[in-house]
mmCIF file of N, CA, C and O in Angstrom:
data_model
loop_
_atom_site.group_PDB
_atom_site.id
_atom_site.type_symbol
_atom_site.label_atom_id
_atom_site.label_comp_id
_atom_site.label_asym_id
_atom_site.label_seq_id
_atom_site.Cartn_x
_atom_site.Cartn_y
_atom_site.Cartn_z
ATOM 1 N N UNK A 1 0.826 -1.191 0.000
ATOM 2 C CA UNK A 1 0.000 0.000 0.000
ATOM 3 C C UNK A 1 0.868 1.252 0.000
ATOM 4 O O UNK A 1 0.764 2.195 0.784
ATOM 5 N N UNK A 2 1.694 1.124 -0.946
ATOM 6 C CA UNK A 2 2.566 2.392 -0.893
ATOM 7 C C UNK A 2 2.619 3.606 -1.219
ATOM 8 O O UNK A 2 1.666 3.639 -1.997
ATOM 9 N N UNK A 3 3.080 4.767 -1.200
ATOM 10 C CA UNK A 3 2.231 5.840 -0.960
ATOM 11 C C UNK A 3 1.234 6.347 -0.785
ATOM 12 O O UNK A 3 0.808 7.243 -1.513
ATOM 13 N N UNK A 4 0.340 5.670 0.714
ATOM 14 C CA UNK A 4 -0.299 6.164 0.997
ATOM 15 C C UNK A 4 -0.179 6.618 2.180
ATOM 16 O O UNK A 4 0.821 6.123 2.700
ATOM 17 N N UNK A 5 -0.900 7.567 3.093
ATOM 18 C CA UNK A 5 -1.147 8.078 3.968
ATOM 19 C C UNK A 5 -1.011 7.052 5.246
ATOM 20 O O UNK A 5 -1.626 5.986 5.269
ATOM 21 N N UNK A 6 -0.347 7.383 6.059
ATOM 22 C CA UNK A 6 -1.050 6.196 7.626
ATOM 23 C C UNK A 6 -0.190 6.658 8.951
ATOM 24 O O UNK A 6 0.880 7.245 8.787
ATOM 25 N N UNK A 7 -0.611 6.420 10.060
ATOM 26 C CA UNK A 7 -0.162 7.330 11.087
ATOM 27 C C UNK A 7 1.393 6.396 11.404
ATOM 28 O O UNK A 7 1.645 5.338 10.827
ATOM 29 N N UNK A 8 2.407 7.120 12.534
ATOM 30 C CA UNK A 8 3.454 6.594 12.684
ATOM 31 C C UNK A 8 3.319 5.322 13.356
ATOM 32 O O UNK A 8 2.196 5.028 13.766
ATOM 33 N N UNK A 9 4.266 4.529 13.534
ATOM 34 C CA UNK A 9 3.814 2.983 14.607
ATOM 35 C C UNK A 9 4.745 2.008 13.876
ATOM 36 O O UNK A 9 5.475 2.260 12.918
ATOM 37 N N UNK A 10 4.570 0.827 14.528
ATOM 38 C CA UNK A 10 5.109 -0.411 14.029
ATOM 39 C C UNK A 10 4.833 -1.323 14.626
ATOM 40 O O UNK A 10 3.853 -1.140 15.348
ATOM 41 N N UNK A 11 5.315 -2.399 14.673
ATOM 42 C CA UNK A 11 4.889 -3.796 15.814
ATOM 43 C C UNK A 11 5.424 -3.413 17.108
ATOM 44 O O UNK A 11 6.199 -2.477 17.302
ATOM 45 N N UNK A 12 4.867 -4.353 18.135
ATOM 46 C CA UNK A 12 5.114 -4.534 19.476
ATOM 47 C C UNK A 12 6.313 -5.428 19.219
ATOM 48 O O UNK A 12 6.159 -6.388 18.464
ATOM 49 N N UNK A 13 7.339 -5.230 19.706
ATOM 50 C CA UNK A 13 8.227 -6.593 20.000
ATOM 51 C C UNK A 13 7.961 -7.217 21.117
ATOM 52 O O UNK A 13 7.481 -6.556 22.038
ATOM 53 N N UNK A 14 8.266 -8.937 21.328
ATOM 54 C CA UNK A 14 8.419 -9.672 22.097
ATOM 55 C C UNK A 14 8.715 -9.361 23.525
ATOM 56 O O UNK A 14 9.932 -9.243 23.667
ATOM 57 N N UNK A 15 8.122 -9.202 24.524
ATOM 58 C CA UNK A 15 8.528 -8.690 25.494
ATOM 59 C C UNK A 15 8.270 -7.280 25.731
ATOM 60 O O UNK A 15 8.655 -6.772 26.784
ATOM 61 N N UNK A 16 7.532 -6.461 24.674
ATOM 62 C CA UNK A 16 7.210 -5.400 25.028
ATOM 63 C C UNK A 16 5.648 -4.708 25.532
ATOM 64 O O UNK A 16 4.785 -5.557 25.758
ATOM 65 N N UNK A 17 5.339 -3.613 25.672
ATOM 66 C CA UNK A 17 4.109 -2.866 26.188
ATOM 67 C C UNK A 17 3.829 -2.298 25.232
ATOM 68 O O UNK A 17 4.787 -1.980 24.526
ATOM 69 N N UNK A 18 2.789 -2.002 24.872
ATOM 70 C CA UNK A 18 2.243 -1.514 23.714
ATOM 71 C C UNK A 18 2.319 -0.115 23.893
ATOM 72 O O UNK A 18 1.614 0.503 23.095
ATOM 73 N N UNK A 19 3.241 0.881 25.051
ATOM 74 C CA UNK A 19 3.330 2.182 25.655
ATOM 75 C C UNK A 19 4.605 1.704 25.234
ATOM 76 O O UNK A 19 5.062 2.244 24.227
ATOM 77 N N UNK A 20 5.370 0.692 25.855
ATOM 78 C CA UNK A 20 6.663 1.145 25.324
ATOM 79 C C UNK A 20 6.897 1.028 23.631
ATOM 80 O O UNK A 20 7.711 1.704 23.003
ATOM 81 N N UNK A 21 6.266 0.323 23.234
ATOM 82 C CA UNK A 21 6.629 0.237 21.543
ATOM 83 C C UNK A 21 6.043 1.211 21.033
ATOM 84 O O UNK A 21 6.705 1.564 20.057
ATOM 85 N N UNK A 22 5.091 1.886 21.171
ATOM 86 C CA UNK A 22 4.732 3.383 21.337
ATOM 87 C C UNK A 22 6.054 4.621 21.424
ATOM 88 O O UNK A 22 6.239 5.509 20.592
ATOM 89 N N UNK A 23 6.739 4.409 22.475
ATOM 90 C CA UNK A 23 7.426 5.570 22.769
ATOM 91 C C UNK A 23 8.580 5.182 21.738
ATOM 92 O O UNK A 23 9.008 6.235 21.266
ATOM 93 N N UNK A 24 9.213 4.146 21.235
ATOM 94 C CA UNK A 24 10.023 3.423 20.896
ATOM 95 C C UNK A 24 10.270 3.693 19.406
ATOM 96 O O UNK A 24 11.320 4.014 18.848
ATOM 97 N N UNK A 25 8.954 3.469 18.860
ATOM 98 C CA UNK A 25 8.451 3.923 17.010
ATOM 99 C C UNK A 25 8.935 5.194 16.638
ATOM 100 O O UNK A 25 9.561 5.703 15.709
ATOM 101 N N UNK A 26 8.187 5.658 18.176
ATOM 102 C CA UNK A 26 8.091 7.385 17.423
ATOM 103 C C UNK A 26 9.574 7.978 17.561
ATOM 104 O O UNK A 26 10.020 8.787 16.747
ATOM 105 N N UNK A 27 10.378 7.453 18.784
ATOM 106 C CA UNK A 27 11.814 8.215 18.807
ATOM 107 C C UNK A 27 12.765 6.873 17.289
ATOM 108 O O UNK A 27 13.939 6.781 16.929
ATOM 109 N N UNK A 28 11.908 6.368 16.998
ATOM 110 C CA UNK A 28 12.999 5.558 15.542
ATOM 111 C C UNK A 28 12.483 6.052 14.313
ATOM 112 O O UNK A 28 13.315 6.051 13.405
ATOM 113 N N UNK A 29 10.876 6.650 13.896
ATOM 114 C CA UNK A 29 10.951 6.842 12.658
ATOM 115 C C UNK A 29 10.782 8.456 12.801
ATOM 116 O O UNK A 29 10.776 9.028 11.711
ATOM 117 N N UNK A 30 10.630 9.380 14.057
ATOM 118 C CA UNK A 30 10.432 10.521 14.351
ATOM 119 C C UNK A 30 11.038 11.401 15.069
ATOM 120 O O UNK A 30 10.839 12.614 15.136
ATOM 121 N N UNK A 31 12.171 10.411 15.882
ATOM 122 C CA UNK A 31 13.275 11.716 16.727
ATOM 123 C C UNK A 31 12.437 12.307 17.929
ATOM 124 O O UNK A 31 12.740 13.390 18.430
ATOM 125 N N UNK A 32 11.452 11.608 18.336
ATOM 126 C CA UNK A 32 10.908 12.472 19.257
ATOM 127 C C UNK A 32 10.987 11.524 20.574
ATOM 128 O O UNK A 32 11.185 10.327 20.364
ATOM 129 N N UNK A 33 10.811 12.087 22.280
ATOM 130 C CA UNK A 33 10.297 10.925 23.486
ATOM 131 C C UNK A 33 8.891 11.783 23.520
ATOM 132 O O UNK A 33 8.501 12.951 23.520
ATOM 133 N N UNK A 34 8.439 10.578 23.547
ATOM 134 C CA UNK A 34 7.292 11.020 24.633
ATOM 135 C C UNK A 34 7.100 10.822 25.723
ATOM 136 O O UNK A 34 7.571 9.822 26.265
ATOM 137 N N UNK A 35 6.305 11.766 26.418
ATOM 138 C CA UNK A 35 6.018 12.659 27.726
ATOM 139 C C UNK A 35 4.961 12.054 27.996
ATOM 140 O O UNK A 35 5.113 11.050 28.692
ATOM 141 N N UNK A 36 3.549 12.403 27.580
ATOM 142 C CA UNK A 36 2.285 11.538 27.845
ATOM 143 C C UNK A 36 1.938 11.452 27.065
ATOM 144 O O UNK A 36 2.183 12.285 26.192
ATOM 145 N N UNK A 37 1.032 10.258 26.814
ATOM 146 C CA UNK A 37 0.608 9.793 26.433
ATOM 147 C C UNK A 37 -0.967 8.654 27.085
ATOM 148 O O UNK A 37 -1.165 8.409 28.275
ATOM 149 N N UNK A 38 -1.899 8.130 25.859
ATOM 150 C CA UNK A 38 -2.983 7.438 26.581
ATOM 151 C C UNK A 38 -3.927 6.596 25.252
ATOM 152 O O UNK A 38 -4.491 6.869 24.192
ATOM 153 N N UNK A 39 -3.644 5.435 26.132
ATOM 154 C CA UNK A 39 -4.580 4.646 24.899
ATOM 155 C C UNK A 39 -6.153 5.268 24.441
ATOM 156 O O UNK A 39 -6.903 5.900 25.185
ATOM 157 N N UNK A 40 -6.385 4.930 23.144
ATOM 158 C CA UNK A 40 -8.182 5.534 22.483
ATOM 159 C C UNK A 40 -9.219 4.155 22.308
ATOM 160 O O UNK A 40 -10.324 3.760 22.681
ATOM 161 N N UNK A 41 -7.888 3.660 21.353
ATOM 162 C CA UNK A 41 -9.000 2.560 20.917
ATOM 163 C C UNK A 41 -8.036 1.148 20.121
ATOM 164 O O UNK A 41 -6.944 1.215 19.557
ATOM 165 N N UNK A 42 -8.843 0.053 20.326
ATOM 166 C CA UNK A 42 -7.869 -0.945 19.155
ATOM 167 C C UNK A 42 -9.219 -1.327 18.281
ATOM 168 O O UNK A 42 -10.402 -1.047 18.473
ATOM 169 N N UNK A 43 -8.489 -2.156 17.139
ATOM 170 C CA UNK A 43 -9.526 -2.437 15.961
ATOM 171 C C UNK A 43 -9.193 -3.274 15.213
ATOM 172 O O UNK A 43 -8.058 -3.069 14.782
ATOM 173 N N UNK A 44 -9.743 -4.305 14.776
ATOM 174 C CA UNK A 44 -8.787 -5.570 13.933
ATOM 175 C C UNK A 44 -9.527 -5.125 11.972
ATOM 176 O O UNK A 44 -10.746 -5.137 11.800
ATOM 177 N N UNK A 45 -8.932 -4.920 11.240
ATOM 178 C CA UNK A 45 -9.396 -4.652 9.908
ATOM 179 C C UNK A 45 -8.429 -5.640 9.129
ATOM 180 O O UNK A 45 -7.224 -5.884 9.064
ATOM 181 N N UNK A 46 -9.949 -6.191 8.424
ATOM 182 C CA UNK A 46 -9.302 -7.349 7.121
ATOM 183 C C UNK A 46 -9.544 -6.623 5.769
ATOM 184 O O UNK A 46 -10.555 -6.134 5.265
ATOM 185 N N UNK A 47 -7.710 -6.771 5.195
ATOM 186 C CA UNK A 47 -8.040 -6.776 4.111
ATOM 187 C C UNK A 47 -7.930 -7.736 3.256
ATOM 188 O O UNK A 47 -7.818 -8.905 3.624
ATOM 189 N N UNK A 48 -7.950 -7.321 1.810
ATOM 190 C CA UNK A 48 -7.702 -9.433 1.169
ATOM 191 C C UNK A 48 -7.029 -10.168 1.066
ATOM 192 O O UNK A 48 -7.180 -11.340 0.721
ATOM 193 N N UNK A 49 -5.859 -9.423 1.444
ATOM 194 C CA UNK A 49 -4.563 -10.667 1.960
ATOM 195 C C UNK A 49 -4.035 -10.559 3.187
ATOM 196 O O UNK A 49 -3.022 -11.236 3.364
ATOM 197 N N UNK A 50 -4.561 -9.666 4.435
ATOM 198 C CA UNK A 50 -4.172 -9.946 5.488
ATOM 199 C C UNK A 50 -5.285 -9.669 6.749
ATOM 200 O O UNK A 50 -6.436 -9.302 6.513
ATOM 201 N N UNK A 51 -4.800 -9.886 8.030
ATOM 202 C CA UNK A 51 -5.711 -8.935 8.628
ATOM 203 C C UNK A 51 -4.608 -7.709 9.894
ATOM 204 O O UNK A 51 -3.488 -7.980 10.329
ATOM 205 N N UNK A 52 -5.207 -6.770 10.105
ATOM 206 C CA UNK A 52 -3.863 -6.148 11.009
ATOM 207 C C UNK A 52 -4.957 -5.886 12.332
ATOM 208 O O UNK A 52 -6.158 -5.682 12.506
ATOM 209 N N UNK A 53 -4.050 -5.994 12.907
ATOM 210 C CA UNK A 53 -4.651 -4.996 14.616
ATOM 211 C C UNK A 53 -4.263 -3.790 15.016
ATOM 212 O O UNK A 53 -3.124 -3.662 15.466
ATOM 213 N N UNK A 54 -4.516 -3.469 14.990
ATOM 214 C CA UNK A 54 -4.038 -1.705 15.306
ATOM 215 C C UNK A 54 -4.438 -0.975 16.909
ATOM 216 O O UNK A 54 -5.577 -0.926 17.375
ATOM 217 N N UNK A 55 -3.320 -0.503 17.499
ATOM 218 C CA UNK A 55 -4.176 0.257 18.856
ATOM 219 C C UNK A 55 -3.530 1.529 18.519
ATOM 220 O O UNK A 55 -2.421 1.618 17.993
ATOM 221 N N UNK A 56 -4.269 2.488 18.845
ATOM 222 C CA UNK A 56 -4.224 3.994 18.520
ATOM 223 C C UNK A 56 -3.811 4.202 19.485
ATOM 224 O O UNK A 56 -4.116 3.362 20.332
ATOM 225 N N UNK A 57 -3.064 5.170 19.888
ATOM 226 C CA UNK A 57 -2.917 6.119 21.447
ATOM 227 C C UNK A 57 -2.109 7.509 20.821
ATOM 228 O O UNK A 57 -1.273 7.866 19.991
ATOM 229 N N UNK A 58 -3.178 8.075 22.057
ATOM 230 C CA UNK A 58 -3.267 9.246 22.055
ATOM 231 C C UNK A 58 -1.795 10.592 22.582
ATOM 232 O O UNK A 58 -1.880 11.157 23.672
ATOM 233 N N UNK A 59 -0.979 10.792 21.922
ATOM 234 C CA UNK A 59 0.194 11.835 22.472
ATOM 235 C C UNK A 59 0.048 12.760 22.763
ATOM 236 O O UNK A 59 -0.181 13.389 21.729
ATOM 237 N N UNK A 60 -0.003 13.635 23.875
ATOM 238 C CA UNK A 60 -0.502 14.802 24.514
ATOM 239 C C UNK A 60 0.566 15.353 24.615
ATOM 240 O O UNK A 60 0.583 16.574 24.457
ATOM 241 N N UNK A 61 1.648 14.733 24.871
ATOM 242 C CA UNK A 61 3.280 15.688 24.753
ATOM 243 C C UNK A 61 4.088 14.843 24.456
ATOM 244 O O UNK A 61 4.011 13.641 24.710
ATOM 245 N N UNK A 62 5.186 15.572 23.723
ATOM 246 C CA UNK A 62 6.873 14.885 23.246
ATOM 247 C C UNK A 62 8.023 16.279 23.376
ATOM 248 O O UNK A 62 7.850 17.494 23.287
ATOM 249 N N UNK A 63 8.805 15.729 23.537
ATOM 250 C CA UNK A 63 9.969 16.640 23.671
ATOM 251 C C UNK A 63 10.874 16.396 22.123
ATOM 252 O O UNK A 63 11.025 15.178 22.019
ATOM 253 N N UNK A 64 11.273 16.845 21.366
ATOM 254 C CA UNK A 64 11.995 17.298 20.289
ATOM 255 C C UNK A 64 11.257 17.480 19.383
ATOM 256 O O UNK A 64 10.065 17.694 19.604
ATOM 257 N N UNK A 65 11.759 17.445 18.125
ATOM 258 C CA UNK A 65 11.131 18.308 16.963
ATOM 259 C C UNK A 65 10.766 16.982 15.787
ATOM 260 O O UNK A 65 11.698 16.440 15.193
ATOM 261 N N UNK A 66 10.042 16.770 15.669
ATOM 262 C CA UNK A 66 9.687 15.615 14.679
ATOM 263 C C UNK A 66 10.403 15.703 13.479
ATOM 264 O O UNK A 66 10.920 16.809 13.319
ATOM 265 N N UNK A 67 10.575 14.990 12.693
ATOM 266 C CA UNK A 67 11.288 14.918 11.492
ATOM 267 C C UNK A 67 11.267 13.068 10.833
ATOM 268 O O UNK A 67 11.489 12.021 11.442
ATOM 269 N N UNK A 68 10.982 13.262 9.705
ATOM 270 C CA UNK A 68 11.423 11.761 8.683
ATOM 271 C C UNK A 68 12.528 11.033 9.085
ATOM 272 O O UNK A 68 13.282 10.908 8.120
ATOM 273 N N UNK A 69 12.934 10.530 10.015
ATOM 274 C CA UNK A 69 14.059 9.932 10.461
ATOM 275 C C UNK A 69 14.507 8.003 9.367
ATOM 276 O O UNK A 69 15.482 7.263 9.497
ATOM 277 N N UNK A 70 13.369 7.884 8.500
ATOM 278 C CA UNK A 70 13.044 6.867 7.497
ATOM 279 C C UNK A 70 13.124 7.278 6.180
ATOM 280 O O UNK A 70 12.964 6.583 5.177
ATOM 281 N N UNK A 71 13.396 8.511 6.255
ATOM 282 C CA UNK A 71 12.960 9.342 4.593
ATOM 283 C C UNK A 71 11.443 9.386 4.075
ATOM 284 O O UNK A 71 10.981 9.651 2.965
ATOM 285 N N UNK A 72 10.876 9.050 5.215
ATOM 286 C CA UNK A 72 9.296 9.112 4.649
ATOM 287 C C UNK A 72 8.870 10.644 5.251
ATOM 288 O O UNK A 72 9.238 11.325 6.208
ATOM 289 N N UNK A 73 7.711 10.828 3.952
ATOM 290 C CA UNK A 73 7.401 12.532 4.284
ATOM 291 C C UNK A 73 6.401 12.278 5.626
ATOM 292 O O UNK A 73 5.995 11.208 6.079
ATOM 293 N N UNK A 74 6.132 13.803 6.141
ATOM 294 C CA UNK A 74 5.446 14.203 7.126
ATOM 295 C C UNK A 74 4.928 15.158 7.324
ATOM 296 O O UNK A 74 5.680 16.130 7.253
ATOM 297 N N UNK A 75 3.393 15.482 7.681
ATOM 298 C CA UNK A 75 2.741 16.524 8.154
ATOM 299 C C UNK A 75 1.935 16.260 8.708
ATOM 300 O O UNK A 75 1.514 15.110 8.580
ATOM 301 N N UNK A 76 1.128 17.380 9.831
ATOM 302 C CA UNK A 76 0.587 17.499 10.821
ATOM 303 C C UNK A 76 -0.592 17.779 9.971
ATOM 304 O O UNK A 76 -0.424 18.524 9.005
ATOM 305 N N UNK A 77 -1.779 17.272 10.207
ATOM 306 C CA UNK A 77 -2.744 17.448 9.689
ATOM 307 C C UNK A 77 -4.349 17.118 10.934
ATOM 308 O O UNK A 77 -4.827 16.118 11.468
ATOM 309 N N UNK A 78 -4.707 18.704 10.912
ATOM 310 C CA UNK A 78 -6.112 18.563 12.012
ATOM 311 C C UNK A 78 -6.645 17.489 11.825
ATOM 312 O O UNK A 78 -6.357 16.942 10.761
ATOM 313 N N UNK A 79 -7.454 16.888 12.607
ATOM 314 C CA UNK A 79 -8.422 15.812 12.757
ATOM 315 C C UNK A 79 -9.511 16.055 12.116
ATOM 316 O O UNK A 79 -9.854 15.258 11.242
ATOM 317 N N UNK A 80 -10.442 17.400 12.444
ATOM 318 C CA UNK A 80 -11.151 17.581 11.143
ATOM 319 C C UNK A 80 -11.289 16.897 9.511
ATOM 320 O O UNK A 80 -12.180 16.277 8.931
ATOM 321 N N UNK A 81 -9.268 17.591 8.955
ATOM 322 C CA UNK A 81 -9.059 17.634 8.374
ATOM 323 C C UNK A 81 -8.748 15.929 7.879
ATOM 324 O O UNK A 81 -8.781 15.648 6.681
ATOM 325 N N UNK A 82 -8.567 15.278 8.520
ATOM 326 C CA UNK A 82 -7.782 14.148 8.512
ATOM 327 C C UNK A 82 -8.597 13.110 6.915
ATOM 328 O O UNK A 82 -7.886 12.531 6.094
ATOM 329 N N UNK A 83 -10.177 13.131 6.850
ATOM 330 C CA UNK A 83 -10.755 12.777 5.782
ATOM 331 C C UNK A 83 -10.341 12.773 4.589
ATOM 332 O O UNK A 83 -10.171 11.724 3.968
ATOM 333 N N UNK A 84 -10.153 13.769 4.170
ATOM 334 C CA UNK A 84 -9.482 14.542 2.934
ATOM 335 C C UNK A 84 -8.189 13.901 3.210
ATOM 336 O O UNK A 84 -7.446 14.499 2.432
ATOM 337 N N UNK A 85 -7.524 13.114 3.795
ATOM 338 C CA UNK A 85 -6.078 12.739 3.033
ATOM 339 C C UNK A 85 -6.300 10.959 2.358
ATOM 340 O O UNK A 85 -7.267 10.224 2.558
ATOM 341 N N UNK A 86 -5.576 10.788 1.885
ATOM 342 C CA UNK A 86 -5.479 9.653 1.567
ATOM 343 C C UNK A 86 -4.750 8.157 2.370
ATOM 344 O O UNK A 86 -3.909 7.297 2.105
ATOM 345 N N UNK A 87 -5.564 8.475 3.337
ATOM 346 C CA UNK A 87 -4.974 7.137 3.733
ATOM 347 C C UNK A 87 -5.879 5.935 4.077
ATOM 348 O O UNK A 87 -7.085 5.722 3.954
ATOM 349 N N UNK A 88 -4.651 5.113 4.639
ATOM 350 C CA UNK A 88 -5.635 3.519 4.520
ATOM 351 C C UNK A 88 -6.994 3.296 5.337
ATOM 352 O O UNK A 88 -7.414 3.967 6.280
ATOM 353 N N UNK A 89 -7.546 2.222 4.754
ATOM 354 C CA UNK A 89 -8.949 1.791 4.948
ATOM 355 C C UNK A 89 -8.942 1.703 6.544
ATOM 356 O O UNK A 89 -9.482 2.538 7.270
ATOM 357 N N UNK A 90 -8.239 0.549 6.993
ATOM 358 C CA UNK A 90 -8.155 0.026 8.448
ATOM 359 C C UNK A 90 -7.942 2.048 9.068
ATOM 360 O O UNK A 90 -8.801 2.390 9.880
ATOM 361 N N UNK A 91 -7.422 2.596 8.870
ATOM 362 C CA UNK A 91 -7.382 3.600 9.591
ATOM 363 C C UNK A 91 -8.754 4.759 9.740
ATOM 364 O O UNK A 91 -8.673 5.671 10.562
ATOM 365 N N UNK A 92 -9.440 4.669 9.248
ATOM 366 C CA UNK A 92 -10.458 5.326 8.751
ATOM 367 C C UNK A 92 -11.253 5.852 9.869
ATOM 368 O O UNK A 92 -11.566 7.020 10.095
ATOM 369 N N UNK A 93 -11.642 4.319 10.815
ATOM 370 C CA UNK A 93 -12.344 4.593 11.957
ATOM 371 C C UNK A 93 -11.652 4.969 13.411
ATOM 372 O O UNK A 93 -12.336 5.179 14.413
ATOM 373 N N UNK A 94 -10.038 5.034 13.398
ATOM 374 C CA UNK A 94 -9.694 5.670 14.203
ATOM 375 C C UNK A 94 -9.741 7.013 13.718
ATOM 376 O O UNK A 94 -10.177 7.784 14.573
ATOM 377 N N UNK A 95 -9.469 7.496 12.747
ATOM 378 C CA UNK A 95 -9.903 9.363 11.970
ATOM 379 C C UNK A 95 -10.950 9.209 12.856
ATOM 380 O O UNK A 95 -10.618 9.940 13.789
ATOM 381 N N UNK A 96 -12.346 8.549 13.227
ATOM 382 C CA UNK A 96 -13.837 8.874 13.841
ATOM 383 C C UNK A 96 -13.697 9.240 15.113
ATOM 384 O O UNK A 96 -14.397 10.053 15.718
ATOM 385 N N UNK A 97 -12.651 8.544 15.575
ATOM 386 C CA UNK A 97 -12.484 8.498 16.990
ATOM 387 C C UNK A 97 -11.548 10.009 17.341
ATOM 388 O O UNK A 97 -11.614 10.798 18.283
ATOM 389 N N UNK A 98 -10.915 9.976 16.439
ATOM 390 C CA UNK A 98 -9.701 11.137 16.625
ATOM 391 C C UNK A 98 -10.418 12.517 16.497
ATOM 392 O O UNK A 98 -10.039 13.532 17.081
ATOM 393 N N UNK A 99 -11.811 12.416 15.427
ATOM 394 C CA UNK A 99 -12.378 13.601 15.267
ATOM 395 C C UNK A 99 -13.180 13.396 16.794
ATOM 396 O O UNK A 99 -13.209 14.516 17.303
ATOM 397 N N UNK A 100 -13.777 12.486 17.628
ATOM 398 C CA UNK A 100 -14.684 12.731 18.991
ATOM 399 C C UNK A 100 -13.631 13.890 20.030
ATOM 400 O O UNK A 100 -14.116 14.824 20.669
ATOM 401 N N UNK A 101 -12.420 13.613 19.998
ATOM 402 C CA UNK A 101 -11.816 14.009 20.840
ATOM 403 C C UNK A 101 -11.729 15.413 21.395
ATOM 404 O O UNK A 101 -11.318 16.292 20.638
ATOM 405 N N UNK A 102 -12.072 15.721 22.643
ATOM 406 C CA UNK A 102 -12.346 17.505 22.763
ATOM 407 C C UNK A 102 -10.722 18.045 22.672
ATOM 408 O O UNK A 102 -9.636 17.562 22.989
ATOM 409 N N UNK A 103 -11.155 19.236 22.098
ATOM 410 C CA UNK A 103 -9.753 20.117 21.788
ATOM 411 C C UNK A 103 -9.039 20.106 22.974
ATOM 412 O O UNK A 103 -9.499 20.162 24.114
ATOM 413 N N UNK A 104 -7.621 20.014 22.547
ATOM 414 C CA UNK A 104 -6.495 20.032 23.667
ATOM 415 C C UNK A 104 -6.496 21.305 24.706
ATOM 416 O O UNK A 104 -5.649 21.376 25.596
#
């Protein structure tokens, strides 16, 4: 599914917390720690050759400056806004959840 849209993340490793592989992703493909953080939601979506699980959580603070640390592009894009981009299916209904959320 390549060039498309989809939020930062990766697998849990063996032995890990789904907070620490959380904090872990984002300082390997983003240069950033995070500060707080809080789970939203998980969701299992099939597509026709696989199925994925996904848990969303929510970052309320990080300390450094984000950046492509993978060479993959990046932008910040409102929740509102989040419809209008192109990204994957399985992600769709966390966008629903991300738009419930009261302003920071």
């Amino acid at each position: 599914m390549a060039g498309r849209w989809e939020f930062p993340g990766g697998k849990v490793a063996q032995g890990e917390s789904e907070e620490q592989a959380l904090a872990r992703e984002l300082r390997e493909e983003l240069g950033v720690e995070v500060t707080e953080s809080r789970p939203l939601m998980r969701l299992s979506h099939e597509y026709e050759d696989r199925v994925v699980e996904l848990s969303m959580w929510v970052v309320r603070q990080f300390s450094g400056e984000a950046r492509g640390l993978d060479g993959q592009g990046l932008k910040w894009v409102p929740p509102a806004r989040l419809t209008d981009e192109d990204l994957l299916e399985a992600d769709l209904p966390l966008v629903l959840a991300l738009q419930k959320l009261p302003d920071p």
